[in-house]
């Protein structure tokens, strides 16, 4: 009964390839996020979606394209992968009630290695 | 903008020692404050949180008090165990973001407990 699930857990691919990471949450949350954790463990938000609408886009290269087919899913597609894209990508979700955020739940991460 | 400054690591302690990991923040408004823990090879787990001044979050023997006057949220534990070895992240979120909520993380502190 995983609350926020990401697939795949590990992804190794060559430079220039296109890849996707999928995320699903069964918590009924309205907002979903993608965070990137670099090799020094620093975490930074990339995108957030609220009810399928893009809310936050934190100056991420346009090779990264999020897609939210419904509010329970937020996928991340990456074109023309570069070595610097190697990182752990975390999906998360949160619930707002009356514009008050009650907390975040994270997936277990996808470790992307570009060779 | 919002920011979180966290004690630099790594921190190495003997089992049963006392732990303090310092965290201070800069934010407009009244953020919610969080400590997340990342065990080796795993995703982020919420450890504890506090949503208003003077609130104390606690879980698994860890505690942190929301101090508005010093803009701090230090993590403490009276007696650490080997199983507490992990990376600890302090984070804040503006809960009234009207859809623009995001977690802003500190840089993480790696804690190693030796038997």
mmCIF file of C-alpha atoms in Angstrom:
data_model
loop_
_atom_site.group_PDB
_atom_site.id
_atom_site.type_symbol
_atom_site.label_atom_id
_atom_site.label_comp_id
_atom_site.label_asym_id
_atom_site.label_seq_id
_atom_site.Cartn_x
_atom_site.Cartn_y
_atom_site.Cartn_z
ATOM 1 C CA UNK A 1 0.000 0.000 0.000
ATOM 2 C CA UNK A 2 2.681 2.487 -1.039
ATOM 3 C CA UNK A 3 1.446 6.070 -0.701
ATOM 4 C CA UNK A 4 3.731 7.638 -3.320
ATOM 5 C CA UNK A 5 5.314 5.189 -5.733
ATOM 6 C CA UNK A 6 7.938 5.900 -8.354
ATOM 7 C CA UNK A 7 9.198 3.725 -11.176
ATOM 8 C CA UNK A 8 11.817 2.770 -11.979
ATOM 9 C CA UNK A 9 13.912 2.770 -8.809
ATOM 10 C CA UNK A 10 17.134 2.701 -10.805
ATOM 11 C CA UNK A 11 17.756 3.933 -14.336
ATOM 12 C CA UNK A 12 21.053 3.724 -16.181
ATOM 13 C CA UNK A 13 21.155 5.178 -19.669
ATOM 14 C CA UNK A 14 23.471 6.680 -22.229
ATOM 15 C CA UNK A 15 23.908 10.349 -23.000
ATOM 16 C CA UNK A 16 21.491 11.636 -25.599
ATOM 17 C CA UNK A 17 18.737 9.167 -24.774
ATOM 18 C CA UNK A 18 15.191 10.106 -23.765
ATOM 19 C CA UNK A 19 13.743 8.580 -20.603
ATOM 20 C CA UNK A 20 10.679 8.860 -18.386
ATOM 21 C CA UNK A 21 10.090 8.438 -14.666
ATOM 22 C CA UNK A 22 6.587 7.725 -13.432
ATOM 23 C CA UNK A 23 4.963 8.707 -10.157
ATOM 24 C CA UNK A 24 1.621 7.800 -8.663
ATOM 25 C CA UNK A 25 0.049 8.717 -5.333
ATOM 26 C CA UNK A 26 -2.948 7.036 -3.718
ATOM 27 C CA UNK A 27 -3.409 9.607 -0.959
ATOM 28 C CA UNK A 28 -5.967 11.742 -2.763
ATOM 29 C CA UNK A 29 -3.615 14.724 -2.571
ATOM 30 C CA UNK A 30 -4.127 17.706 -4.855
ATOM 31 C CA UNK A 31 -0.508 18.720 -5.404
ATOM 32 C CA UNK A 32 2.430 16.719 -6.689
ATOM 33 C CA UNK A 33 6.091 17.664 -7.007
ATOM 34 C CA UNK A 34 9.390 16.629 -8.493
ATOM 35 C CA UNK A 35 12.571 17.271 -6.484
ATOM 36 C CA UNK A 36 16.139 16.636 -7.573
ATOM 37 C CA UNK A 37 18.851 15.477 -5.149
ATOM 38 C CA UNK A 38 22.386 15.981 -6.415
ATOM 39 C CA UNK A 39 25.525 14.060 -5.529
ATOM 40 C CA UNK A 40 26.055 16.253 -2.458
ATOM 41 C CA UNK A 41 22.562 15.345 -1.204
ATOM 42 C CA UNK A 42 21.215 18.840 -1.856
ATOM 43 C CA UNK A 43 17.476 18.801 -2.581
ATOM 44 C CA UNK A 44 15.813 21.318 -4.839
ATOM 45 C CA UNK A 45 12.319 21.563 -6.231
ATOM 46 C CA UNK A 46 11.887 21.234 -9.982
ATOM 47 C CA UNK A 47 8.129 21.318 -10.587
ATOM 48 C CA UNK A 48 4.802 21.277 -8.819
ATOM 49 C CA UNK A 49 1.354 20.509 -10.190
ATOM 50 C CA UNK A 50 -1.956 21.241 -8.530
ATOM 51 C CA UNK A 51 -4.921 19.327 -9.936
ATOM 52 C CA UNK A 52 -3.066 18.743 -13.220
ATOM 53 C CA UNK A 53 -2.064 22.410 -13.538
ATOM 54 C CA UNK A 54 1.595 23.447 -13.543
ATOM 55 C CA UNK A 55 2.250 25.765 -10.598
ATOM 56 C CA UNK A 56 6.007 25.836 -10.045
ATOM 57 C CA UNK A 57 8.725 25.555 -12.675
ATOM 58 C CA UNK A 58 12.054 26.327 -11.047
ATOM 59 C CA UNK A 59 14.270 27.284 -14.006
ATOM 60 C CA UNK A 60 14.656 23.699 -15.096
ATOM 61 C CA UNK A 61 16.029 23.118 -18.642
ATOM 62 C CA UNK A 62 13.242 22.570 -21.133
ATOM 63 C CA UNK A 63 14.640 19.100 -21.792
ATOM 64 C CA UNK A 64 12.657 18.213 -18.671
ATOM 65 C CA UNK A 65 8.931 18.020 -19.306
ATOM 66 C CA UNK A 66 6.499 17.021 -16.580
ATOM 67 C CA UNK A 67 3.116 15.601 -17.480
ATOM 68 C CA UNK A 68 0.131 15.125 -15.204
ATOM 69 C CA UNK A 69 -2.642 13.083 -16.844
ATOM 70 C CA UNK A 70 -4.689 13.267 -13.629
ATOM 71 C CA UNK A 71 -4.116 14.510 -10.121
ATOM 72 C CA UNK A 72 -2.860 11.101 -8.945
ATOM 73 C CA UNK A 73 -0.036 10.926 -11.501
ATOM 74 C CA UNK A 74 2.924 13.121 -12.314
ATOM 75 C CA UNK A 75 5.461 11.807 -14.789
ATOM 76 C CA UNK A 76 8.810 13.316 -15.703
ATOM 77 C CA UNK A 77 10.159 13.000 -19.226
ATOM 78 C CA UNK A 78 13.749 13.939 -19.946
ATOM 79 C CA UNK A 79 15.028 14.462 -23.492
ATOM 80 C CA UNK A 80 18.637 14.320 -24.666
ATOM 81 C CA UNK A 81 20.025 13.197 -21.342
ATOM 82 C CA UNK A 82 23.292 14.756 -20.182
ATOM 83 C CA UNK A 83 25.883 13.565 -17.670
ATOM 84 C CA UNK A 84 24.837 16.359 -15.314
ATOM 85 C CA UNK A 85 21.324 14.944 -15.117
ATOM 86 C CA UNK A 86 22.643 12.078 -12.996
ATOM 87 C CA UNK A 87 20.908 12.446 -9.648
ATOM 88 C CA UNK A 88 18.172 11.005 -7.483
ATOM 89 C CA UNK A 89 14.732 12.297 -8.437
ATOM 90 C CA UNK A 90 12.032 12.325 -5.776
ATOM 91 C CA UNK A 91 8.328 12.611 -6.355
ATOM 92 C CA UNK A 92 6.177 14.011 -3.552
ATOM 93 C CA UNK A 93 2.583 14.952 -2.895
ATOM 94 C CA UNK A 94 0.776 17.206 -0.464
ATOM 95 C CA UNK A 95 -2.715 18.192 0.510
ATOM 96 C CA UNK A 96 -4.046 21.696 0.892
ATOM 97 C CA UNK A 97 -7.292 22.453 2.664
ATOM 98 C CA UNK A 98 -8.448 26.044 2.507
ATOM 99 C CA UNK A 99 -5.028 26.976 1.084
ATOM 100 C CA UNK A 100 -3.271 25.510 4.145
ATOM 101 C CA UNK A 101 -0.678 22.835 3.406
ATOM 102 C CA UNK A 102 -0.816 19.872 5.769
ATOM 103 C CA UNK A 103 2.441 18.196 4.855
ATOM 104 C CA UNK A 104 4.336 16.282 2.229
ATOM 105 C CA UNK A 105 4.814 12.605 1.441
ATOM 106 C CA UNK A 106 7.814 11.525 -0.609
ATOM 107 C CA UNK A 107 8.380 8.576 -2.878
ATOM 108 C CA UNK A 108 11.465 6.394 -2.459
ATOM 109 C CA UNK A 109 13.331 8.058 -5.319
ATOM 110 C CA UNK A 110 14.655 7.163 -8.753
ATOM 111 C CA UNK A 111 18.422 7.024 -9.096
ATOM 112 C CA UNK A 112 19.262 8.151 -12.626
ATOM 113 C CA UNK A 113 22.772 7.500 -13.911
ATOM 114 C CA UNK A 114 23.758 8.879 -17.297
ATOM 115 C CA UNK A 115 26.872 7.301 -18.811
ATOM 116 C CA UNK B 1 13.413 34.297 -0.626
ATOM 117 C CA UNK B 2 13.102 31.517 1.914
ATOM 118 C CA UNK B 3 16.254 29.738 3.019
ATOM 119 C CA UNK B 4 17.390 27.132 5.542
ATOM 120 C CA UNK B 5 20.862 27.003 7.057
ATOM 121 C CA UNK B 6 21.826 23.723 8.600
ATOM 122 C CA UNK B 7 24.808 22.598 10.630
ATOM 123 C CA UNK B 8 27.571 21.281 8.431
ATOM 124 C CA UNK B 9 28.403 17.640 8.763
ATOM 125 C CA UNK B 10 29.418 14.978 8.915
ATOM 126 C CA UNK B 11 28.703 14.378 12.572
ATOM 127 C CA UNK B 12 30.066 11.272 14.270
ATOM 128 C CA UNK B 13 28.943 10.319 17.773
ATOM 129 C CA UNK B 14 29.223 7.319 20.047
ATOM 130 C CA UNK B 15 26.108 5.372 20.912
ATOM 131 C CA UNK B 16 24.103 6.921 23.772
ATOM 132 C CA UNK B 17 25.636 10.364 23.227
ATOM 133 C CA UNK B 18 23.469 13.492 23.079
ATOM 134 C CA UNK B 19 22.706 14.944 19.681
ATOM 135 C CA UNK B 20 21.987 18.476 18.520
ATOM 136 C CA UNK B 21 21.797 19.444 14.851
ATOM 137 C CA UNK B 22 21.370 23.169 14.410
ATOM 138 C CA UNK B 23 18.923 24.651 11.921
ATOM 139 C CA UNK B 24 18.029 28.300 11.347
ATOM 140 C CA UNK B 25 15.744 29.738 8.729
ATOM 141 C CA UNK B 26 14.850 32.890 6.852
ATOM 142 C CA UNK B 27 11.282 33.269 5.657
ATOM 143 C CA UNK B 28 8.573 35.814 5.068
ATOM 144 C CA UNK B 29 5.425 35.080 6.988
ATOM 145 C CA UNK B 30 4.971 32.106 9.274
ATOM 146 C CA UNK B 31 6.385 28.930 7.762
ATOM 147 C CA UNK B 32 5.886 25.374 8.867
ATOM 148 C CA UNK B 33 9.141 23.648 9.829
ATOM 149 C CA UNK B 34 10.147 20.046 9.248
ATOM 150 C CA UNK B 35 12.897 17.553 9.871
ATOM 151 C CA UNK B 36 13.221 14.798 7.280
ATOM 152 C CA UNK B 37 15.497 11.764 7.568
ATOM 153 C CA UNK B 38 17.064 9.778 4.753
ATOM 154 C CA UNK B 39 18.439 6.372 5.715
ATOM 155 C CA UNK B 40 21.121 4.853 3.460
ATOM 156 C CA UNK B 41 19.688 3.909 0.077
ATOM 157 C CA UNK B 42 16.190 5.056 0.964
ATOM 158 C CA UNK B 43 13.874 7.990 0.309
ATOM 159 C CA UNK B 44 12.883 10.866 2.549
ATOM 160 C CA UNK B 45 10.792 10.239 5.613
ATOM 161 C CA UNK B 46 9.151 12.897 7.696
ATOM 162 C CA UNK B 47 10.676 12.762 11.171
ATOM 163 C CA UNK B 48 8.782 15.591 12.865
ATOM 164 C CA UNK B 49 7.212 18.938 12.184
ATOM 165 C CA UNK B 50 5.940 22.108 13.850
ATOM 166 C CA UNK B 51 3.480 24.529 12.335
ATOM 167 C CA UNK B 52 3.602 27.546 14.653
ATOM 168 C CA UNK B 53 5.839 29.321 17.121
ATOM 169 C CA UNK B 54 6.655 27.416 20.336
ATOM 170 C CA UNK B 55 5.272 24.162 18.921
ATOM 171 C CA UNK B 56 7.432 21.147 19.722
ATOM 172 C CA UNK B 57 7.601 18.306 17.231
ATOM 173 C CA UNK B 58 8.690 14.906 18.486
ATOM 174 C CA UNK B 59 9.116 11.387 17.141
ATOM 175 C CA UNK B 60 11.337 8.374 17.856
ATOM 176 C CA UNK B 61 13.029 10.214 20.744
ATOM 177 C CA UNK B 62 13.884 13.218 18.564
ATOM 178 C CA UNK B 63 12.556 16.678 19.404
ATOM 179 C CA UNK B 64 12.655 20.138 17.858
ATOM 180 C CA UNK B 65 11.031 23.373 19.046
ATOM 181 C CA UNK B 66 9.897 26.142 16.694
ATOM 182 C CA UNK B 67 11.648 29.263 18.029
ATOM 183 C CA UNK B 68 10.383 32.338 16.216
ATOM 184 C CA UNK B 69 12.544 34.754 18.209
ATOM 185 C CA UNK B 70 15.740 33.030 17.116
ATOM 186 C CA UNK B 71 14.329 31.660 13.808
ATOM 187 C CA UNK B 72 15.590 28.226 14.766
ATOM 188 C CA UNK B 73 14.403 24.619 14.773
ATOM 189 C CA UNK B 74 17.267 22.597 16.251
ATOM 190 C CA UNK B 75 16.988 18.806 16.277
ATOM 191 C CA UNK B 76 17.825 17.072 19.568
ATOM 192 C CA UNK B 77 17.978 13.565 20.943
ATOM 193 C CA UNK B 78 19.132 12.581 24.381
ATOM 194 C CA UNK B 79 20.651 9.197 23.559
ATOM 195 C CA UNK B 80 21.414 8.196 19.983
ATOM 196 C CA UNK B 81 21.524 4.672 18.627
ATOM 197 C CA UNK B 82 23.445 3.098 15.755
ATOM 198 C CA UNK B 83 20.129 2.876 13.872
ATOM 199 C CA UNK B 84 19.910 6.700 13.877
ATOM 200 C CA UNK B 85 22.756 6.886 11.362
ATOM 201 C CA UNK B 86 21.297 8.758 8.387
ATOM 202 C CA UNK B 87 21.202 12.132 6.667
ATOM 203 C CA UNK B 88 18.944 14.673 8.367
ATOM 204 C CA UNK B 89 17.332 17.561 6.473
ATOM 205 C CA UNK B 90 15.770 20.649 7.966
ATOM 206 C CA UNK B 91 13.097 22.201 5.748
ATOM 207 C CA UNK B 92 10.468 24.903 5.715
ATOM 208 C CA UNK B 93 7.268 25.481 3.838
ATOM 209 C CA UNK B 94 5.053 28.486 3.612
ATOM 210 C CA UNK B 95 1.692 26.841 4.270
ATOM 211 C CA UNK B 96 -0.306 29.692 2.804
ATOM 212 C CA UNK B 97 1.243 29.572 -0.603
ATOM 213 C CA UNK B 98 -2.062 29.490 -2.486
ATOM 214 C CA UNK B 99 -0.839 26.660 -4.623
ATOM 215 C CA UNK B 100 2.760 27.811 -4.628
ATOM 216 C CA UNK B 101 3.809 25.724 -1.653
ATOM 217 C CA UNK B 102 7.195 24.102 -1.825
ATOM 218 C CA UNK B 103 9.671 22.701 0.621
ATOM 219 C CA UNK B 104 12.938 24.579 0.919
ATOM 220 C CA UNK B 105 15.616 22.255 2.271
ATOM 221 C CA UNK B 106 18.835 22.760 4.152
ATOM 222 C CA UNK B 107 21.938 21.064 2.835
ATOM 223 C CA UNK B 108 21.561 17.982 5.022
ATOM 224 C CA UNK B 109 23.692 16.704 7.905
ATOM 225 C CA UNK B 110 25.135 13.212 7.738
ATOM 226 C CA UNK B 111 25.061 11.551 11.154
ATOM 227 C CA UNK B 112 27.074 8.432 11.920
ATOM 228 C CA UNK B 113 26.721 6.651 15.256
ATOM 229 C CA UNK B 114 29.482 4.258 16.249
ATOM 230 C CA UNK B 115 28.923 1.422 18.742
#
